[in-house]
Coordinates of C-alpha atoms in Angstrom, one line a residue:
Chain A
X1 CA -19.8 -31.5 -15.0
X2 CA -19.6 -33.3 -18.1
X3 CA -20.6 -36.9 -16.3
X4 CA -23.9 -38.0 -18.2
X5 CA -21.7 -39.8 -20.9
X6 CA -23.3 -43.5 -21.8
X7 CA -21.3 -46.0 -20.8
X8 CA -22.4 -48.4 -23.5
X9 CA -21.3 -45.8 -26.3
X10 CA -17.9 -45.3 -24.6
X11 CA -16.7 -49.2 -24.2
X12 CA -16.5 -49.8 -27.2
X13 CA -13.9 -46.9 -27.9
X14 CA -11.6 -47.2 -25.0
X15 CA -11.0 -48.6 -21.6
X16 CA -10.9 -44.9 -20.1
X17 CA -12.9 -44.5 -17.1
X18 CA -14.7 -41.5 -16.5
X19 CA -13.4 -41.6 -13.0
X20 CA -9.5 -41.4 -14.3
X21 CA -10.2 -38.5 -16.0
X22 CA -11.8 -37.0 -13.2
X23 CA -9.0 -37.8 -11.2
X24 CA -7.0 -35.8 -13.5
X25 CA -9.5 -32.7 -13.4
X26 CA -8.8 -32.6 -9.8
X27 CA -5.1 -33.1 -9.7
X28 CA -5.2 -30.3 -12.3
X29 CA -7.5 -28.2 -9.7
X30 CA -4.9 -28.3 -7.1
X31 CA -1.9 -26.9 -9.4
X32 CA -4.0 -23.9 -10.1
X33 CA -2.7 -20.7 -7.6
X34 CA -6.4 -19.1 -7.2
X35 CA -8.9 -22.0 -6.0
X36 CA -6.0 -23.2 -3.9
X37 CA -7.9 -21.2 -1.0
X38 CA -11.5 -22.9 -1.0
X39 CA -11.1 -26.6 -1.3
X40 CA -14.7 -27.7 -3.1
X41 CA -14.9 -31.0 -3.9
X42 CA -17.6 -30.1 -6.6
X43 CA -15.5 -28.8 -9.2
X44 CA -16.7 -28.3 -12.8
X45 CA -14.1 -29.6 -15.9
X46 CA -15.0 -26.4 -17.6
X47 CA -14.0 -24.2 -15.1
X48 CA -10.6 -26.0 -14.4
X49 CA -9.6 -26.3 -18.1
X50 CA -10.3 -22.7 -18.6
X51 CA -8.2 -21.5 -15.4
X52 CA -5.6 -24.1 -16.8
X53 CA -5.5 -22.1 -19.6
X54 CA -5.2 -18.9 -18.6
X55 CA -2.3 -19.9 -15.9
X56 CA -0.2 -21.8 -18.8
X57 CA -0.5 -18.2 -20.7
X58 CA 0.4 -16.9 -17.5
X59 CA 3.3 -18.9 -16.7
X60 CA 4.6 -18.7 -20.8
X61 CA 4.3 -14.7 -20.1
X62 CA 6.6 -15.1 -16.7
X63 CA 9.2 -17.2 -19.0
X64 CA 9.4 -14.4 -21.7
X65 CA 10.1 -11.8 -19.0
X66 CA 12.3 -13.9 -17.1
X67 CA 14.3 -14.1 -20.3
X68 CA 14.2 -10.3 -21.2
X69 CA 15.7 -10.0 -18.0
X70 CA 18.3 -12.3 -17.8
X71 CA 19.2 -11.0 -21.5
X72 CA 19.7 -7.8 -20.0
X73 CA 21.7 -9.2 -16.6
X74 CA 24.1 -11.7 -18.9
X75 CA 25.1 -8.6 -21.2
X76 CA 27.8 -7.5 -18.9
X77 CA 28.6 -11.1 -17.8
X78 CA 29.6 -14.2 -20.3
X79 CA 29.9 -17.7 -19.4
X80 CA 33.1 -19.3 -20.7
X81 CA 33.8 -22.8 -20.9
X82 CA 35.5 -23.2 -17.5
X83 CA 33.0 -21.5 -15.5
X84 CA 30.5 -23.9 -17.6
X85 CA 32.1 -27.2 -16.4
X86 CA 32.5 -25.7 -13.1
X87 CA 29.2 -25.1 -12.5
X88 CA 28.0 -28.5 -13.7
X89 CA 30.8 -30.0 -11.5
X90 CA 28.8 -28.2 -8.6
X91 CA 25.8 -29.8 -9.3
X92 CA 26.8 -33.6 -9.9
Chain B
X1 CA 37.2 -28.5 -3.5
X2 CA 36.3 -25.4 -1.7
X3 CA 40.2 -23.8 -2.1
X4 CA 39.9 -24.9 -6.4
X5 CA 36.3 -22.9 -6.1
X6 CA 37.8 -19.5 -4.3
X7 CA 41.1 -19.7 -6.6
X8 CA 38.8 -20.2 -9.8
X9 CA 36.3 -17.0 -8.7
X10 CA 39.5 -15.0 -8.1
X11 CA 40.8 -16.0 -11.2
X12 CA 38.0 -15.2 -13.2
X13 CA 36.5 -12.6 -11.3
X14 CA 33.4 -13.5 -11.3
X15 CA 31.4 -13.2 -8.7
X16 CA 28.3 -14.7 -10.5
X17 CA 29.7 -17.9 -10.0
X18 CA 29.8 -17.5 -6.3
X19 CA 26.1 -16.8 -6.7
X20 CA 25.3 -19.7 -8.3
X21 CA 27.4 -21.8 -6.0
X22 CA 25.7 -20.9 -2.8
X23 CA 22.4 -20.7 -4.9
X24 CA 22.8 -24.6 -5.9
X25 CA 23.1 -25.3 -2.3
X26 CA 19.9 -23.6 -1.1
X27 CA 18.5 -25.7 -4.0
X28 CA 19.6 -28.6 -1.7
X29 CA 17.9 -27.3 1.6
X30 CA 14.8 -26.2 0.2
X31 CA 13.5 -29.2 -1.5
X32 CA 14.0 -31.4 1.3
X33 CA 10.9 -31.1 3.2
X34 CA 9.1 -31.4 -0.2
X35 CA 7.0 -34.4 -1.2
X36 CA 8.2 -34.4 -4.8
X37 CA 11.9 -34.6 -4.6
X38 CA 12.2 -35.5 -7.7
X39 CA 11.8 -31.5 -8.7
X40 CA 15.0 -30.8 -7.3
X41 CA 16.6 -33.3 -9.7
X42 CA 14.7 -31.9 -12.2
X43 CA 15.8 -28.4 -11.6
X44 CA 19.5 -29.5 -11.7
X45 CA 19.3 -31.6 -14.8
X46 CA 17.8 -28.1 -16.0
X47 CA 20.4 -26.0 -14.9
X48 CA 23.3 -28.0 -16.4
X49 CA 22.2 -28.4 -19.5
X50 CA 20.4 -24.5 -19.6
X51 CA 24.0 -23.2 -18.4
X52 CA 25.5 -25.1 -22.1
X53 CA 22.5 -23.4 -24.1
X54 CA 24.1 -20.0 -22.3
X55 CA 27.1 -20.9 -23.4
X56 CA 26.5 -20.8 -27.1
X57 CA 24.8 -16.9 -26.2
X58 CA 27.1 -15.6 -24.7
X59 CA 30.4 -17.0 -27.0
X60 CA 28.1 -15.0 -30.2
X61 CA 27.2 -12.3 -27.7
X62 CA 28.9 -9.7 -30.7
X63 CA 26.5 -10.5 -33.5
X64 CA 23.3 -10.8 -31.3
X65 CA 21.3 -7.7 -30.6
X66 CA 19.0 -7.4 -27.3
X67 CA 15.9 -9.6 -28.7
X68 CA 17.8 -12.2 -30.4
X69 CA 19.8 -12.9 -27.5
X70 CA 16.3 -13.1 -25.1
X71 CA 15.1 -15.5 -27.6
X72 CA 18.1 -17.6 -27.4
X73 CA 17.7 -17.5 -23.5
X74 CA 14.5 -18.5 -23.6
X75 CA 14.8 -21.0 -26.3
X76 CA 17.5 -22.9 -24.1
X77 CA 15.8 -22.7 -21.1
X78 CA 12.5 -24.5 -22.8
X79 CA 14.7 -27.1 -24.8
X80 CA 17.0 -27.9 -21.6
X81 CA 14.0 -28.0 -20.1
X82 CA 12.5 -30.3 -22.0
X83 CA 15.4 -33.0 -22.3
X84 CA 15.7 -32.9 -18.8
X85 CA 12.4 -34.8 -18.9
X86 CA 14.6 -37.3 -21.0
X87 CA 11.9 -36.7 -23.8
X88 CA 10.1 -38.8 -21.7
X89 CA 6.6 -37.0 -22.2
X90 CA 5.3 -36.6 -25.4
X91 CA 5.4 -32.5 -24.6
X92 CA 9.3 -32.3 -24.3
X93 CA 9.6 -34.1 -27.7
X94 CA 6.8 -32.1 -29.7
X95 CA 8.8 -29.3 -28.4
X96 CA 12.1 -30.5 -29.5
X97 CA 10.8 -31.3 -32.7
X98 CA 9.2 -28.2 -33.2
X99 CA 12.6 -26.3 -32.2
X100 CA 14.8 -28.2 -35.1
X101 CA 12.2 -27.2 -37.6
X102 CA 13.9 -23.4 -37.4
X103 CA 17.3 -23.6 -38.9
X104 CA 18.7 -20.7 -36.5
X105 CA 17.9 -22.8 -33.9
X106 CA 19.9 -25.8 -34.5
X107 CA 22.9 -25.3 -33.3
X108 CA 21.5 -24.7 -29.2
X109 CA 19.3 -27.4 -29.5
X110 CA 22.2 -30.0 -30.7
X111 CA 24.4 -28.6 -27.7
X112 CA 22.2 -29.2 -25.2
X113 CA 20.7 -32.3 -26.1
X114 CA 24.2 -33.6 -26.8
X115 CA 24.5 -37.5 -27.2
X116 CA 20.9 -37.7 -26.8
X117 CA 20.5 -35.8 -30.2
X118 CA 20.7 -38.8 -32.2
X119 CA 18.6 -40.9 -30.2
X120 CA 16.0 -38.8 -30.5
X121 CA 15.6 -37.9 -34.3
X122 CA 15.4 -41.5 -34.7
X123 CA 12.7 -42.0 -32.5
X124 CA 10.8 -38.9 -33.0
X125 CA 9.6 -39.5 -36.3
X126 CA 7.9 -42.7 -35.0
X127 CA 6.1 -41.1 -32.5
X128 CA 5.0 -38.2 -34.8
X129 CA 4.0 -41.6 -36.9
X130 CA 1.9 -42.7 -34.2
X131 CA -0.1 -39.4 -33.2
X132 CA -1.3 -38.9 -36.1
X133 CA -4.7 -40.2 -35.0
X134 CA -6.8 -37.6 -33.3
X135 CA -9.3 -38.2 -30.6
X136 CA -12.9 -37.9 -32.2
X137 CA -15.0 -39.9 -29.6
X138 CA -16.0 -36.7 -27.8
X139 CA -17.9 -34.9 -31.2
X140 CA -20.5 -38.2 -30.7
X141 CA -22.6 -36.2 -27.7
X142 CA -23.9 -33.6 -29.4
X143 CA -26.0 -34.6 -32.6
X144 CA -27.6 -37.7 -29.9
X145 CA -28.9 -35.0 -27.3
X146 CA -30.6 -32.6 -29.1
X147 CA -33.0 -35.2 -30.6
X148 CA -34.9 -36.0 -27.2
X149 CA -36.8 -32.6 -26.7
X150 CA -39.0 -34.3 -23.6
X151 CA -40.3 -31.7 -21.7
X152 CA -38.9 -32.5 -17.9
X153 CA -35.4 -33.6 -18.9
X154 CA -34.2 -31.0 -21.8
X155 CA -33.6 -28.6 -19.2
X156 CA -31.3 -31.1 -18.1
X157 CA -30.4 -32.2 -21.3
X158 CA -29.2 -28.7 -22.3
X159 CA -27.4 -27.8 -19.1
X160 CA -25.2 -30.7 -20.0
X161 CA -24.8 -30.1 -23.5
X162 CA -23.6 -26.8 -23.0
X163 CA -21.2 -27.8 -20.6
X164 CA -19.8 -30.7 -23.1
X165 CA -19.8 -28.0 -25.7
X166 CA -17.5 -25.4 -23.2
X167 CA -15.6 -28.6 -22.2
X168 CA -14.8 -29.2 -25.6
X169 CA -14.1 -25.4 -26.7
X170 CA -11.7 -25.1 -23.6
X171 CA -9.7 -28.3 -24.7
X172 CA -9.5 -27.3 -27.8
X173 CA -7.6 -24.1 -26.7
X174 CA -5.2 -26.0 -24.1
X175 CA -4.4 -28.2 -27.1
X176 CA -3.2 -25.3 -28.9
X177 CA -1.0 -24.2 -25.3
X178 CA 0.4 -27.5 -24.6
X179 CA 3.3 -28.2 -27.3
X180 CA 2.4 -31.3 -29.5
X181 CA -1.3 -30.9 -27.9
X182 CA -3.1 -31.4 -31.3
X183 CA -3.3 -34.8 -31.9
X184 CA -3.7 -35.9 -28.2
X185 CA -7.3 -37.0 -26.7
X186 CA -8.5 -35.9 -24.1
X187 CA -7.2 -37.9 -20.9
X188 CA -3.1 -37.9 -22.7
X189 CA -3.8 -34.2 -22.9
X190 CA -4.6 -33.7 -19.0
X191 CA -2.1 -35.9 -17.8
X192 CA 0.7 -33.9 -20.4
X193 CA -0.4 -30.4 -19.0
X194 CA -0.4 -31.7 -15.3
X195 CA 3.6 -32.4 -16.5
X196 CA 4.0 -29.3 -18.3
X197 CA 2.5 -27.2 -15.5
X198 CA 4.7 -28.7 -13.0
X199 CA 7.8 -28.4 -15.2
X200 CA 6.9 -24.7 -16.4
X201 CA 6.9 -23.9 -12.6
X202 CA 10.4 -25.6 -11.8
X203 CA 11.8 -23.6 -15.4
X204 CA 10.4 -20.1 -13.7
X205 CA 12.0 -20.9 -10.1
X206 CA 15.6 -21.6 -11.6
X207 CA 15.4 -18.5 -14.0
X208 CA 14.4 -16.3 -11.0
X209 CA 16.8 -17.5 -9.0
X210 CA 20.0 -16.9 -11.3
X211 CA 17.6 -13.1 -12.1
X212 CA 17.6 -12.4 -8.4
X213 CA 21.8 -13.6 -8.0
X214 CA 23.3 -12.2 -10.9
X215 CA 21.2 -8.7 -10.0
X216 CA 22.8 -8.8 -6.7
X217 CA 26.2 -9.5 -8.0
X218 CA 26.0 -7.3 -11.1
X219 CA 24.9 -4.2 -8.7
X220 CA 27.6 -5.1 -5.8

């Protein structure tokens, strides 16, 4: 884990703590679906940004199908204006 | 309010909209034993403003062919997505930004931000302004480690190199996943994929669900 930075170098640069961006690091650990299972509390920045990574491609893949989908499902059925409104009335 | 609802599906025979009724109230139930219920807010600001990006697809369903009209799709779900954050994250505008850039475009993204259209090419150049500056602190580490070649701590010294070096090739690709990532640093970039992440997940469950109910009314 990337924690041997010197402090002296950093304060000059910005009042980020190393200890916020951990926090980060680990909120980021918990939104990841595969290390969900083992809960380490070791975990190293360089494996979390790299799973991050791979589950945004993941996630941007899941979007482009969904789509493909849908373009195929709203082919037969348009929205029109009144359904629209309707449908936002529904969710007010 | 129920009576206006059945007369309406009858009227236009549509039993999609059925669907989405009943599908808007499971929406309801579901989230309510969630911490975050602020994600069922999110999903319904998504929804309105995704159904108005549907809209404009399906009114110019004649001139679009299969891929056009998935990209249109897609392209409204990500923008309605994104200004139901309220451009509030620096993410949702890079994206918006990015999306006017593309003439074709236009048109969905000015429906679906609506009012808010204005408001935010205004601001939008100021932030673009502002980011310009990219985070350069991190590049420091390397050219100071390598000088101390002491024999008990360069093993150390090189384990933690390497890592700052993988650290810093792995940001670099999330900045190029995150929209607008480039000219963040390091701890805006974390905390602006934690909000992407949790917004790309509510975007997937509201496009699966209106999958899963207009398969089920399209096949009935």
């Amino acid at each position: 884990m990337s924690s041997r930075r010197s402090r002296s170098r950093q304060s000059g640069v910005s009042s980020i703590t190393d200890d916020q961006i951990n926090d980060l690091v680990s909120k980021l650990h918990q939104l990841l679906p595969e290390i969900r299972d083992r809960r380490s509390d070791k975990v190293s920045s360089a494996k979390v940004l790299q799973e991050t990574c791979n589950y945004i491609r993941s996630l941007h893949r899941e979007v482009d199908d969904l789509s493909v989908r849908l373009s195929e499902l709203l082919a037969t059925t348009d929205i029109s204006g009144d359904q629209a409104a309707i449908i936002r009335s529904l969710l007010m | 309010m129920l009576s206006l609802i059945s007369k309406t599906i009858h009227l236009c025979n549509l039993s999609l909209l059925f669907r989405f009724y009943n599908f808007s109230h499971i929406l309801f139930k579901e989230e309510g034993y969630r911490k975050m219920s602020g994600s069922s807010t999110l999903k319904k600001e998504f929804l309105k403003k995704w159904v108005l990006g549907l809209q404009i697809c399906s009114s110019s369903t004649k001139k679009m062919n299969f891929l056009e009209r998935s990209k249109a799709i897609k392209l409204s779900a990500d923008v309605a997505m994104a200004s139901a954050k309220d451009c509030r994250t620096s993410w949702s505008r890079a994206l918006i930004t990015n999306a006017l850039k593309q003439d074709e475009d236009k048109i969905i993204v000015r429906n679906i931000l609506g009012t808010d259209f204005e408001k935010l090419t205004k601001s939008s150049f100021v932030s673009e302004m502002f980011s310009r500056r990219v985070g350069s602190k991190k590049i420091l580490r390397r050219s100071c480690t390598l000088r101390r070649i002491k024999k008990g701590a360069a093993k150390r010294v090189l384990a933690s190199s390497i890592a700052k070096r993988l650290v810093k090739k792995r940001t670099q690709v999330l900045k190029g996943l995150v929209p607008g990532g480039e000219s963040m640093d390091q701890f805006s970039l974390l905390k602006e994929t934690l909000d992407y992440i949790l917004s790309l997940q509510a975007q997937i469950d509201v496009m699966q669900r209106l999958a899963n109910a207009s398969e089920i009314s399209n096949y009935k």
